[in-house]
Structures are given as C-alpha cells and as structure tokens.
Backbone as ProteinMPNN parsed JSONL, in Angstrom:
{"seq_chain_A": "MDPDSRREMIVRTALPLVIEHGSAVTTRQIAQAAGIGEGTIFRVFADKDELLDACTAEALSPATALAELALVPLDQPLAARLAEAATALQAHLERIGALIGALHATGGRERTGRTGTAGAPPDRAAGSLPVRAAVAELFAPDRDALRLSPDQAAAVFLGLQFVGVHEPADSPARLTTEELVDLVLHGVLSRPTEP", "coords_chain_A": {"N_chain_A": [[-61.255, -133.653, 26.842], [-62.665, -134.209, 29.994], [-66.028, -133.537, 31.292], [-65.94, -132.422, 33.97], [-63.299, -131.448, 34.188], [-63.32, -129.632, 32.076], [-65.262, -127.875, 32.984], [-63.992, -126.873, 35.279], [-61.799, -125.589, 34.06], [-63.109, -123.603, 32.581], [-64.3, -122.082, 34.63], [-61.991, -121.204, 35.963], [-60.919, -119.587, 33.97], [-63.003, -117.769, 33.618], [-63.301, -116.451, 36.081], [-61.399, -114.211, 36.581], [-62.415, -112.506, 34.625], [-65.035, -112.078, 35.467], [-64.478, -110.748, 37.827], [-63.432, -108.448, 36.719], [-65.501, -107.46, 34.991], [-67.9, -107.973, 36.26], [-71.316, -109.036, 36.505], [-71.867, -108.303, 33.965], [-70.173, -109.488, 32.203], [-69.74, -111.361, 29.234], [-70.733, -114.515, 27.818], [-69.464, -114.94, 25.479], [-67.082, -113.434, 25.719], [-65.865, -114.931, 27.731], [-65.62, -117.429, 26.478], [-63.869, -116.764, 24.369], [-61.576, -116.015, 25.83], [-60.997, -118.457, 26.988], [-60.417, -119.943, 24.809], [-62.273, -121.518, 23.457], [-65.34, -122.642, 21.903], [-68.363, -120.761, 22.189], [-70.638, -122.309, 22.633], [-69.617, -124.489, 23.961], [-69.441, -123.767, 26.608], [-72.068, -123.964, 27.421], [-72.442, -126.636, 27.406], [-71.55, -127.583, 29.76], [-72.542, -125.888, 31.674], [-75.75, -124.835, 32.67], [-76.701, -122.276, 32.181], [-75.713, -118.785, 32.025], [-75.997, -117.749, 34.594], [-75.599, -119.991, 36.232], [-72.913, -120.408, 35.717], [-71.86, -118.02, 36.804], [-72.516, -118.501, 39.475], [-70.827, -120.685, 39.943], [-68.357, -119.44, 39.662], [-68.447, -117.7, 41.827], [-68.55, -119.551, 43.926], [-66.019, -120.685, 43.58], [-64.355, -118.472, 44.116], [-64.968, -118.078, 46.796], [-64.038, -120.396, 47.897], [-61.616, -121.764, 50.066], [-59.456, -123.179, 49.097], [-57.096, -122.492, 47.573], [-55.807, -120.704, 49.329], [-55.426, -122.439, 51.492], [-53.652, -124.266, 50.348], [-51.43, -122.607, 50.004], [-50.895, -121.944, 52.679], [-50.134, -124.425, 53.615], [-47.634, -124.648, 52.537], [-45.978, -123.046, 54.015], [-42.97, -122.896, 55.709], [-42.394, -124.622, 58.714], [-40.157, -124.401, 60.243], [-39.163, -121.88, 60.34], [-39.014, -118.633, 62.028], [-41.787, -117.727, 64.172], [-42.977, -115.206, 63.631], [-42.285, -114.817, 60.937], [-43.623, -116.982, 59.774], [-46.27, -116.254, 60.281], [-46.421, -113.872, 58.843], [-46.233, -114.797, 56.199], [-48.571, -116.297, 56.148], [-50.481, -114.267, 56.546], [-50.181, -112.813, 54.183], [-51.018, -114.697, 52.246], [-53.683, -115.104, 53.059], [-54.689, -112.522, 52.841], [-54.618, -112.128, 50.056], [-56.539, -114.008, 49.304], [-58.859, -112.978, 50.571], [-59.033, -110.497, 49.326], [-59.557, -111.274, 46.7], [-62.106, -112.38, 46.995], [-63.477, -110.067, 47.836], [-63.133, -108.429, 45.564], [-64.577, -109.842, 43.616], [-67.205, -109.914, 44.707], [-67.65, -107.176, 44.912], [-67.538, -106.43, 42.177], [-69.721, -107.858, 41.137], [-71.786, -106.691, 42.595], [-71.566, -103.999, 41.788], [-72.365, -104.159, 39.169], [-74.994, -104.694, 39.291], [-75.423, -107.203, 40.168], [-77.195, -110.218, 40.349], [-80.37, -111.745, 40.165], [-81.241, -114.111, 42.605], [-82.041, -117.435, 41.988], [-84.301, -120.172, 42.462], [-82.521, -122.25, 42.684], [-81.099, -125.415, 43.485], [-78.571, -127.327, 45.128], [-74.95, -127.395, 45.075], [-73.803, -125.082, 43.759], [-75.894, -123.185, 43.803], [-76.562, -122.983, 46.455], [-76.352, -121.224, 49.581], [-73.154, -120.381, 50.953], [-71.658, -122.251, 53.615], [-70.415, -120.566, 56.003], [-69.166, -120.934, 58.509], [-68.355, -123.634, 58.468], [-66.63, -123.489, 56.298], [-64.597, -121.897, 57.29], [-63.303, -123.385, 59.219], [-61.253, -125.254, 58.251], [-59.312, -123.387, 57.481], [-58.745, -122.067, 59.872], [-57.685, -124.237, 61.291], [-55.404, -124.734, 59.739], [-53.945, -122.376, 60.166], [-53.629, -122.572, 62.917], [-51.843, -124.699, 62.995], [-49.564, -123.379, 62.235], [-48.975, -121.92, 64.472], [-48.503, -123.914, 66.3], [-45.777, -125.057, 66.628], [-44.681, -123.27, 68.444], [-46.078, -123.561, 70.745], [-45.495, -123.806, 73.546], [-44.649, -121.26, 74.221], [-46.824, -119.66, 73.988], [-49.619, -117.738, 75.221], [-52.162, -118.464, 74.748], [-54.058, -121.221, 73.398], [-52.947, -122.898, 70.367], [-55.154, -122.983, 68.605], [-56.862, -120.977, 69.619], [-55.167, -118.767, 69.315], [-54.974, -118.755, 66.547], [-57.62, -118.108, 65.896], [-57.774, -115.473, 66.875], [-55.817, -114.242, 65.262], [-56.968, -114.618, 62.694], [-59.348, -113.203, 63.043], [-58.412, -110.547, 63.322], [-57.266, -110.313, 60.813], [-59.516, -110.461, 59.109], [-60.982, -108.216, 59.921], [-59.217, -106.172, 59.208], [-59.325, -106.192, 56.427], [-61.608, -104.837, 55.736], [-61.009, -102.188, 55.94], [-60.26, -99.34, 53.963], [-57.58, -99.334, 51.543], [-55.95, -97.068, 51.743], [-56.444, -96.134, 54.255], [-55.559, -94.853, 57.464], [-56.057, -96.546, 59.566], [-55.781, -99.084, 58.645], [-53.958, -102.057, 58.928], [-50.588, -102.955, 58.244], [-48.982, -105.933, 57.01], [-46.814, -106.512, 58.672], [-47.469, -104.975, 60.949], [-49.84, -106.238, 61.726], [-48.918, -108.834, 62.395], [-47.138, -108.148, 64.47], [-48.957, -107.038, 66.296], [-50.527, -109.294, 66.937], [-48.599, -110.903, 68.136], [-47.521, -109.277, 70.181], [-49.411, -107.542, 71.287], [-51.24, -104.458, 71.991], [-49.96, -102.619, 73.554], [-47.218, -100.373, 73.965], [-45.152, -100.864, 75.664], [-44.6, -103.238, 78.261], [-46.826, -103.2, 81.067], [-47.523, -102.923, 84.603], [-49.799, -105.274, 86.062]], "CA_chain_A": [[-61.318, -133.197, 28.224], [-63.927, -134.633, 30.598], [-66.859, -132.387, 31.676], [-65.483, -131.772, 35.205], [-62.083, -130.696, 33.87], [-63.717, -128.496, 31.237], [-65.974, -126.948, 33.881], [-62.965, -126.234, 36.099], [-61.032, -124.694, 33.189], [-63.962, -122.458, 32.248], [-64.416, -121.255, 35.839], [-60.68, -120.568, 36.172], [-60.799, -118.531, 32.956], [-64.07, -116.779, 33.796], [-63.222, -115.717, 37.346], [-60.829, -112.863, 36.44], [-63.309, -111.693, 33.798], [-66.159, -111.684, 36.317], [-63.941, -109.728, 38.726], [-63.249, -107.226, 35.934], [-66.731, -106.963, 34.367], [-69.091, -108.313, 37.026], [-72.309, -109.858, 35.808], [-71.955, -107.842, 32.579], [-69.311, -110.306, 31.347], [-70.527, -112.179, 28.311], [-70.199, -115.863, 27.595], [-68.555, -114.82, 24.324], [-65.786, -113.021, 26.269], [-65.303, -116.07, 28.464], [-65.234, -118.443, 25.494], [-62.672, -116.289, 23.675], [-60.449, -116.094, 26.761], [-60.699, -119.872, 27.221], [-60.043, -120.582, 23.553], [-63.285, -122.529, 23.141], [-66.568, -122.106, 21.33], [-69.333, -120.325, 23.198], [-71.531, -123.426, 22.92], [-68.95, -125.41, 24.892], [-69.808, -123.334, 27.96], [-73.412, -124.443, 27.732], [-72.439, -128.093, 27.551], [-71.242, -127.904, 31.16], [-73.334, -124.995, 32.519], [-77.102, -124.674, 32.131], [-76.826, -120.9, 31.713], [-74.685, -117.883, 32.541], [-76.159, -117.636, 36.046], [-74.936, -121.137, 36.855], [-71.477, -120.13, 35.61], [-71.55, -117.0, 37.813], [-72.557, -119.192, 40.773], [-69.608, -121.491, 40.051], [-67.249, -118.498, 39.887], [-68.57, -117.226, 43.209], [-68.138, -120.665, 44.787], [-64.565, -120.809, 43.456], [-63.733, -117.354, 44.833], [-65.172, -118.282, 48.233], [-63.324, -121.597, 48.334], [-60.302, -121.465, 50.641], [-58.489, -124.187, 48.65], [-55.821, -121.883, 47.206], [-55.19, -120.2, 50.563], [-54.984, -123.604, 52.261], [-52.451, -124.8, 49.698], [-50.325, -121.701, 50.323], [-50.586, -122.092, 54.111], [-49.436, -125.705, 53.788], [-46.255, -124.493, 52.066], [-45.201, -122.201, 54.931], [-42.056, -123.75, 56.481], [-42.596, -124.535, 60.157], [-38.887, -124.225, 60.949], [-38.795, -120.466, 60.41], [-39.588, -117.98, 63.203], [-43.239, -117.57, 64.167], [-43.356, -113.961, 62.947], [-42.163, -115.044, 59.495], [-44.719, -117.877, 59.389], [-47.516, -115.49, 60.294], [-46.385, -112.908, 57.741], [-46.586, -115.546, 54.991], [-49.993, -116.633, 56.257], [-51.244, -113.038, 56.343], [-50.125, -112.49, 52.757], [-51.882, -115.651, 51.533], [-55.075, -114.846, 53.416], [-55.046, -111.215, 52.275], [-54.903, -112.344, 48.634], [-57.82, -114.725, 49.234], [-59.94, -112.062, 50.939], [-59.138, -109.466, 48.289], [-60.22, -111.878, 45.542], [-63.536, -112.438, 47.331], [-63.995, -108.693, 47.814], [-63.175, -107.936, 44.187], [-65.677, -110.504, 42.924], [-68.476, -109.435, 45.258], [-67.767, -105.779, 44.514], [-67.846, -106.361, 40.745], [-71.098, -108.311, 40.932], [-72.669, -105.674, 43.169], [-71.494, -102.786, 40.963], [-73.043, -104.387, 37.896], [-76.371, -105.074, 39.557], [-75.504, -108.589, 40.634], [-78.209, -110.958, 39.62], [-81.404, -112.292, 41.033], [-81.063, -115.511, 43.012], [-83.141, -118.295, 41.58], [-84.593, -121.22, 43.434], [-81.633, -123.38, 42.401], [-80.615, -126.239, 44.572], [-77.265, -127.885, 44.806], [-73.787, -126.687, 45.588], [-73.577, -123.754, 43.198], [-76.949, -122.26, 44.176], [-76.759, -122.948, 47.9], [-75.483, -120.265, 50.25], [-72.015, -121.065, 51.56], [-71.634, -122.435, 55.064], [-69.199, -119.823, 56.367], [-68.5, -121.535, 59.67], [-67.671, -124.855, 58.029], [-65.555, -123.1, 55.405], [-63.489, -121.266, 58.01], [-62.63, -124.338, 60.103], [-59.963, -125.719, 57.722], [-58.359, -122.272, 57.491], [-58.316, -121.886, 61.264], [-56.816, -125.374, 61.628], [-54.114, -124.541, 59.06], [-53.231, -121.305, 60.867], [-53.255, -123.123, 64.227], [-50.629, -125.493, 62.775], [-48.425, -122.461, 62.162], [-48.679, -121.527, 65.855], [-48.221, -125.1, 67.113], [-44.382, -125.263, 67.054], [-44.372, -122.346, 69.534], [-47.141, -123.776, 71.727], [-45.039, -123.567, 74.917], [-44.424, -119.832, 74.429], [-48.093, -118.953, 73.781], [-50.556, -117.576, 76.343], [-53.396, -119.086, 74.291], [-53.835, -122.444, 72.613], [-52.769, -122.57, 68.953], [-56.454, -122.743, 67.979], [-57.312, -119.644, 70.045], [-54.284, -117.79, 68.673], [-55.382, -118.71, 65.142], [-58.886, -117.378, 65.829], [-57.445, -114.055, 67.054], [-55.11, -113.839, 64.052], [-57.932, -114.535, 61.598], [-60.266, -112.1, 63.337], [-57.74, -109.295, 62.952], [-57.091, -110.328, 59.354], [-60.8, -110.157, 58.483], [-61.328, -106.825, 60.23], [-58.332, -105.305, 58.443], [-59.709, -106.172, 55.019], [-62.704, -103.897, 55.535], [-60.473, -100.831, 55.903], [-59.703, -98.986, 52.653], [-56.124, -99.488, 51.47], [-55.265, -95.834, 52.142], [-56.882, -95.742, 55.593], [-54.524, -94.964, 58.493], [-56.428, -97.619, 60.491], [-55.461, -100.386, 58.046], [-52.682, -102.596, 59.386], [-49.712, -103.653, 57.312], [-48.727, -107.316, 57.427], [-45.895, -106.462, 59.816], [-48.219, -104.467, 62.105], [-50.772, -107.292, 62.133], [-48.147, -109.876, 63.078], [-46.651, -107.572, 65.725], [-50.104, -106.911, 67.2], [-50.884, -110.63, 67.412], [-47.544, -111.433, 69.002], [-47.119, -108.409, 71.293], [-50.512, -106.734, 71.791], [-51.33, -103.056, 71.594], [-49.151, -101.758, 74.416], [-45.871, -100.147, 73.462], [-44.253, -101.533, 76.608], [-45.389, -103.939, 79.297], [-47.175, -102.444, 82.283], [-47.883, -103.759, 85.745], [-51.232, -105.572, 86.057]], "C_chain_A": [[-62.677, -133.607, 28.804], [-64.703, -133.4, 31.096], [-66.39, -131.674, 32.961], [-64.237, -130.937, 34.973], [-62.407, -129.472, 33.033], [-64.406, -127.433, 32.093], [-64.964, -126.161, 34.714], [-62.161, -125.226, 35.285], [-61.836, -123.438, 32.857], [-64.09, -121.532, 33.453], [-63.114, -120.509, 36.1], [-60.477, -119.404, 35.202], [-61.797, -117.407, 33.215], [-63.873, -115.904, 35.026], [-62.575, -114.337, 37.208], [-61.709, -111.933, 35.591], [-64.52, -111.224, 34.592], [-65.695, -110.609, 37.308], [-63.802, -108.392, 37.987], [-64.578, -106.615, 35.474], [-67.99, -107.209, 35.185], [-70.034, -109.168, 36.218], [-72.508, -109.413, 34.361], [-71.039, -108.635, 31.649], [-70.191, -111.163, 30.448], [-69.899, -113.562, 28.189], [-69.272, -115.863, 26.386], [-67.162, -114.413, 24.805], [-65.093, -114.193, 26.963], [-64.801, -117.134, 27.493], [-63.959, -118.028, 24.754], [-61.442, -116.411, 24.569], [-60.024, -117.546, 26.997], [-60.247, -120.588, 25.949], [-60.981, -121.704, 23.161], [-64.466, -121.852, 22.453], [-67.547, -121.759, 22.438], [-70.284, -121.458, 23.592], [-70.937, -124.423, 23.909], [-69.286, -125.05, 26.338], [-71.138, -123.955, 28.356], [-73.538, -125.961, 27.703], [-72.164, -128.499, 28.988], [-71.966, -126.994, 32.147], [-74.698, -124.799, 31.863], [-77.291, -123.28, 31.535], [-75.733, -120.048, 32.349], [-74.782, -117.747, 34.065], [-75.483, -118.794, 36.777], [-73.418, -120.966, 36.807], [-71.057, -119.069, 36.634], [-71.577, -117.594, 39.218], [-71.282, -120.001, 40.992], [-68.387, -120.606, 40.292], [-67.272, -117.979, 41.321], [-68.124, -118.322, 44.174], [-66.628, -120.843, 44.751], [-63.854, -119.696, 44.225], [-63.845, -117.537, 46.34], [-64.405, -119.486, 48.773], [-61.949, -121.237, 48.886], [-59.188, -122.382, 50.131], [-57.127, -123.591, 48.303], [-55.087, -121.378, 48.432], [-54.672, -121.356, 51.408], [-53.716, -124.217, 51.671], [-51.236, -123.926, 50.009], [-49.927, -121.804, 51.79], [-49.807, -123.382, 54.362], [-47.974, -125.624, 53.364], [-45.379, -123.652, 53.0], [-44.299, -123.11, 55.771], [-42.219, -123.536, 57.984], [-41.3, -124.321, 60.928], [-38.42, -122.767, 60.961], [-39.455, -119.811, 61.621], [-41.099, -117.749, 63.047], [-43.658, -116.312, 63.417], [-43.289, -114.13, 61.43], [-43.279, -115.957, 58.99], [-46.025, -117.101, 59.298], [-47.559, -114.447, 59.186], [-46.751, -113.591, 56.429], [-48.072, -115.897, 54.994], [-50.859, -115.411, 55.984], [-51.289, -112.658, 54.87], [-51.054, -113.404, 51.953], [-53.357, -115.366, 51.807], [-55.56, -113.515, 52.86], [-55.407, -111.363, 50.799], [-56.259, -113.03, 48.454], [-58.982, -113.772, 49.518], [-60.119, -110.957, 49.901], [-59.824, -110.009, 47.041], [-61.725, -111.976, 45.791], [-64.151, -111.049, 47.229], [-64.123, -108.146, 46.409], [-64.348, -108.552, 43.424], [-67.025, -109.967, 43.403], [-68.709, -107.981, 44.851], [-68.159, -105.63, 43.051], [-69.287, -106.794, 40.477], [-72.089, -107.277, 41.46], [-72.721, -104.427, 42.274], [-72.242, -102.942, 39.642], [-74.467, -104.896, 38.102], [-76.542, -106.494, 40.024], [-76.415, -109.381, 39.747], [-79.198, -111.498, 40.625], [-81.076, -113.737, 41.363], [-82.275, -116.294, 42.551], [-83.364, -119.325, 42.67], [-83.711, -122.431, 43.237], [-81.307, -124.145, 43.677], [-79.273, -126.792, 44.161], [-76.163, -126.964, 45.277], [-73.674, -125.27, 45.076], [-74.63, -122.762, 43.653], [-77.154, -122.125, 45.667], [-75.862, -121.897, 48.525], [-74.335, -121.001, 50.932], [-72.167, -121.18, 53.072], [-70.333, -121.808, 55.558], [-68.451, -120.457, 57.527], [-67.721, -122.776, 59.247], [-66.493, -124.516, 57.131], [-64.361, -122.515, 56.128], [-62.723, -122.249, 58.891], [-61.319, -124.871, 59.531], [-58.898, -124.619, 57.726], [-57.839, -122.057, 58.904], [-57.384, -123.015, 61.697], [-55.44, -125.214, 60.994], [-53.292, -123.455, 59.74], [-52.792, -121.784, 62.252], [-51.992, -123.978, 64.107], [-49.387, -124.61, 62.703], [-48.012, -121.972, 63.553], [-48.137, -122.702, 66.678], [-46.754, -125.287, 67.508], [-43.966, -124.372, 68.231], [-45.39, -122.446, 70.672], [-46.707, -123.422, 73.151], [-44.826, -122.088, 75.226], [-45.721, -119.02, 74.329], [-48.907, -118.853, 75.066], [-51.894, -118.234, 76.025], [-53.059, -120.402, 73.601], [-53.584, -122.039, 71.156], [-54.092, -122.265, 68.242], [-56.995, -121.362, 68.352], [-56.475, -118.55, 69.381], [-54.652, -117.644, 67.196], [-56.673, -117.918, 64.983], [-58.654, -115.872, 65.969], [-56.792, -113.509, 65.78], [-56.087, -113.65, 62.888], [-58.92, -113.402, 61.808], [-59.663, -110.761, 62.949], [-57.553, -109.202, 61.444], [-58.388, -109.917, 58.67], [-61.211, -108.715, 58.725], [-60.498, -105.878, 59.37], [-58.714, -105.17, 56.987], [-60.787, -105.129, 54.75], [-62.247, -102.444, 55.542], [-59.965, -100.535, 54.496], [-58.176, -99.035, 52.684], [-55.382, -98.247, 51.944], [-55.659, -95.345, 53.535], [-55.737, -95.864, 56.597], [-54.823, -96.076, 59.504], [-56.08, -98.998, 59.941], [-54.064, -100.819, 58.483], [-51.888, -103.192, 58.24], [-49.554, -105.081, 57.824], [-47.851, -107.332, 58.668], [-46.607, -105.984, 61.077], [-49.191, -105.516, 62.63], [-50.044, -108.374, 62.928], [-47.642, -109.365, 64.422], [-47.781, -107.458, 66.741], [-50.497, -108.267, 67.773], [-49.852, -111.126, 68.428], [-47.283, -110.598, 70.247], [-48.233, -107.522, 71.854], [-50.426, -105.282, 71.362], [-50.485, -102.121, 72.451], [-47.747, -101.598, 73.852], [-44.828, -100.742, 74.38], [-45.092, -102.191, 77.689], [-45.658, -103.021, 80.483], [-47.482, -103.438, 83.393], [-49.372, -104.052, 85.707], [-51.981, -104.753, 87.096]], "O_chain_A": [[-63.715, -133.382, 28.181], [-64.111, -132.34, 31.299], [-66.44, -130.446, 33.029], [-64.126, -129.832, 35.505], [-61.842, -128.399, 33.247], [-64.156, -126.238, 31.936], [-65.064, -124.94, 34.839], [-61.872, -124.13, 35.765], [-61.292, -122.334, 32.855], [-63.996, -120.313, 33.304], [-63.129, -119.321, 36.422], [-59.93, -118.365, 35.572], [-61.472, -116.231, 33.05], [-64.244, -114.731, 35.011], [-63.155, -113.36, 37.682], [-61.741, -110.723, 35.816], [-64.982, -110.097, 34.411], [-66.436, -109.669, 37.595], [-64.031, -107.332, 38.569], [-64.765, -105.401, 35.555], [-69.054, -106.698, 34.834], [-69.611, -109.934, 35.352], [-73.232, -110.064, 33.607], [-71.115, -108.475, 30.431], [-71.254, -111.63, 30.858], [-68.705, -113.75, 28.423], [-68.383, -116.709, 26.29], [-66.165, -114.978, 24.354], [-63.892, -114.41, 26.8], [-63.707, -117.673, 27.655], [-63.071, -118.852, 24.539], [-60.387, -116.859, 24.12], [-58.841, -117.831, 27.183], [-59.752, -121.714, 26.011], [-60.556, -122.716, 22.604], [-64.563, -120.625, 22.434], [-67.556, -122.39, 23.495], [-70.69, -121.555, 24.751], [-71.67, -125.119, 24.612], [-69.402, -125.93, 27.191], [-71.312, -124.413, 29.485], [-74.614, -126.506, 27.946], [-72.495, -129.61, 29.4], [-72.004, -127.294, 33.341], [-74.79, -124.62, 30.649], [-77.958, -123.119, 30.513], [-74.921, -120.551, 33.126], [-73.761, -117.641, 34.745], [-74.865, -118.596, 37.823], [-72.72, -121.337, 37.75], [-70.009, -119.205, 37.264], [-70.754, -117.234, 40.06], [-70.722, -120.005, 42.088], [-67.485, -120.981, 41.041], [-66.224, -117.838, 41.95], [-67.399, -118.051, 45.131], [-66.015, -121.123, 45.782], [-62.863, -119.949, 44.91], [-62.923, -117.192, 47.079], [-64.154, -119.578, 49.975], [-61.2, -120.493, 48.254], [-58.084, -122.364, 50.677], [-56.101, -124.14, 48.705], [-53.883, -121.592, 48.569], [-53.587, -121.261, 51.983], [-52.819, -124.634, 52.403], [-50.143, -124.439, 50.248], [-48.739, -121.755, 52.111], [-48.926, -123.424, 55.22], [-47.161, -126.445, 53.788], [-44.169, -123.558, 52.795], [-44.794, -123.996, 56.467], [-42.185, -122.403, 58.465], [-41.332, -124.085, 62.136], [-37.378, -122.461, 61.54], [-40.38, -120.39, 62.192], [-41.608, -117.596, 61.937], [-44.61, -116.355, 62.639], [-44.159, -113.629, 60.717], [-43.822, -115.736, 57.908], [-46.793, -117.27, 58.351], [-48.629, -114.167, 58.646], [-47.5, -113.03, 55.629], [-48.743, -115.805, 53.967], [-51.858, -115.503, 55.271], [-52.328, -112.228, 54.369], [-51.789, -112.937, 51.083], [-54.18, -115.386, 50.891], [-56.715, -113.395, 52.452], [-56.393, -110.786, 50.341], [-57.03, -112.675, 47.563], [-59.973, -113.763, 48.788], [-61.243, -110.533, 49.634], [-60.586, -109.294, 46.391], [-62.525, -111.687, 44.901], [-65.206, -110.867, 46.62], [-65.104, -107.476, 46.087], [-65.034, -107.859, 42.672], [-67.88, -109.608, 42.594], [-69.823, -107.599, 44.49], [-69.009, -104.805, 42.713], [-69.989, -106.168, 39.683], [-73.118, -107.023, 40.833], [-73.794, -103.872, 42.034], [-72.699, -101.955, 39.065], [-75.069, -105.462, 37.19], [-77.662, -106.952, 40.253], [-76.404, -109.225, 38.526], [-78.877, -111.679, 41.799], [-80.676, -114.501, 40.484], [-83.41, -115.847, 42.715], [-82.671, -119.325, 43.688], [-84.11, -123.542, 43.588], [-81.252, -123.591, 44.775], [-78.888, -126.732, 42.994], [-76.42, -125.885, 45.812], [-73.47, -124.344, 45.86], [-74.305, -121.596, 43.874], [-77.867, -121.221, 46.103], [-74.739, -121.687, 48.066], [-74.515, -122.112, 51.431], [-72.739, -120.303, 53.718], [-69.28, -122.444, 55.532], [-67.221, -120.506, 57.517], [-66.563, -122.946, 59.627], [-65.46, -125.182, 57.191], [-63.233, -122.617, 55.647], [-61.589, -121.964, 59.274], [-60.337, -124.939, 60.27], [-57.719, -124.894, 57.95], [-56.638, -121.885, 59.112], [-56.4, -122.772, 62.396], [-54.425, -125.516, 61.622], [-52.077, -123.593, 59.878], [-51.702, -121.44, 62.71], [-51.16, -123.983, 65.015], [-48.291, -125.038, 63.066], [-46.847, -121.65, 63.785], [-47.397, -122.5, 67.64], [-46.499, -125.655, 68.655], [-43.006, -124.686, 68.934], [-45.537, -121.515, 71.464], [-47.473, -122.801, 73.889], [-44.826, -121.705, 76.396], [-45.708, -117.812, 74.565], [-48.891, -119.762, 75.896], [-52.673, -118.53, 76.931], [-51.903, -120.657, 73.263], [-53.971, -120.942, 70.753], [-54.145, -121.39, 67.379], [-57.528, -120.654, 67.498], [-57.009, -117.533, 68.939], [-54.643, -116.537, 66.658], [-56.809, -117.14, 64.038], [-59.273, -115.083, 65.256], [-57.17, -112.447, 65.285], [-56.035, -112.641, 62.183], [-59.289, -112.714, 60.857], [-60.324, -109.934, 62.32], [-57.67, -108.121, 60.868], [-58.364, -109.107, 57.744], [-61.735, -108.061, 57.823], [-61.021, -104.888, 58.858], [-58.453, -104.136, 56.372], [-60.865, -104.595, 53.644], [-63.02, -101.555, 55.184], [-59.307, -101.381, 53.891], [-57.56, -98.806, 53.725], [-54.288, -98.362, 52.496], [-55.251, -94.259, 53.948], [-55.018, -96.863, 56.591], [-53.922, -96.503, 60.227], [-56.082, -99.978, 60.686], [-53.111, -100.043, 58.414], [-52.447, -103.856, 57.367], [-49.95, -105.391, 58.947], [-48.114, -108.081, 59.609], [-46.378, -106.524, 62.158], [-49.349, -105.667, 63.841], [-50.497, -108.781, 63.998], [-47.715, -110.086, 65.418], [-47.585, -107.75, 67.921], [-50.772, -108.378, 68.968], [-50.209, -111.701, 69.456], [-46.868, -111.14, 71.272], [-47.996, -106.807, 72.828], [-49.642, -104.923, 70.484], [-50.314, -100.952, 72.106], [-47.158, -102.545, 73.331], [-43.734, -101.09, 73.935], [-46.192, -101.726, 77.989], [-44.832, -102.185, 80.848], [-47.675, -104.63, 83.151], [-50.153, -103.168, 85.352], [-53.198, -104.883, 87.224]]}, "name": "protein", "num_of_chains": 1, "seq": "MDPDSRREMIVRTALPLVIEHGSAVTTRQIAQAAGIGEGTIFRVFADKDELLDACTAEALSPATALAELALVPLDQPLAARLAEAATALQAHLERIGALIGALHATGGRERTGRTGTAGAPPDRAAGSLPVRAAVAELFAPDRDALRLSPDQAAAVFLGLQFVGVHEPADSPARLTTEELVDLVLHGVLSRPTEP"}
C-alpha cells in the first residue's frame, strides 16, 4: 500500500476512535483497529498530533456530504430532494460536532506552529462554496417557481440547517427534517396574509 493510501486508511480507522475517546485515544488503539503495527502509523504521521490534525481535517471535509448530495435524484419533488439533502448535511454536521466535542472534552491539544494543510486553520468560506453549489443544483429544476435564485435559496436552506444543529436533540426549538423543508418552502406563516 502506498503512503497516501495507508494514511487515508489510518485516518478512516482513527476518526471514529477520536470521536469516541477524543485526544485520549492511543496510537495502539488505532493500530489495533486498523490491523497494523503501531510503528506503521509513524511511517506516515510524524506524531499523534499530526494524526489528530488529519482526523479533524477529514471530519471538516465536505467530500462525503457532497458525494451524497450528488446522488439525490433531480426528478423527484423538491421537498424530497431537500429532505435527502438535509439528512446528508445533518450527518456531516453531527460528525463534526462529535469530533470537536470529544476533543474539547478530553482537553483537546495545544496547537503547534505547524504549517501545511493539516496544521492550517480551515478556510470555512471556501469549504462551504461547493456545498452551497451542490444544494443550489437541487433547487435549480424548480427555478421558475422560486422567489429567490437557486443560490440564494441554497444559502437560506444551509443557514437554517446550521442553526438547527446547535439546538439540543430534545429541544422543542429543534426542527425535524420535515419542518426544515416546510419552513424553507413555505415560510413561518400558517396561512398566507395580505401584504
């Protein structure tokens, strides 16, 4: 296995362990879960901190969510498309929250002066543009029925999605997927009123 493939495999294996144990996860636990020797980890990562950085970068990456959004059939009704999108995005945001929460609960770790992709802070604006474009594509088939452009509608949808994640699961203010989609499509009024 080439170093990039091995690195990817280790991160994929480590991520659920980091979510479970935070920064207290050991390289021995990761190696056992991956079915490799502990020394193999250090052939592709300088140290555990670099591995934790790679896990954080993987959790923040929207690649999985983008792949799921690309699979949403555009020939189904808009509400169904948005429900699938909301589910995919919710899973992505929950994974980020679980990782950050686990790292915070275990004391996180001190940031070093590392340079490069793993040590650099993520560019949130640049990272959100592909997601917004993918969601805008889900609105595009209904462009003529929208009051906003597909891009604006996507921004509203994502804004509500992000706000909803911060509500505890048992909070009465937290929206279900169906409520989120209904709110985006029909607003907050129970019936139309005169302007």
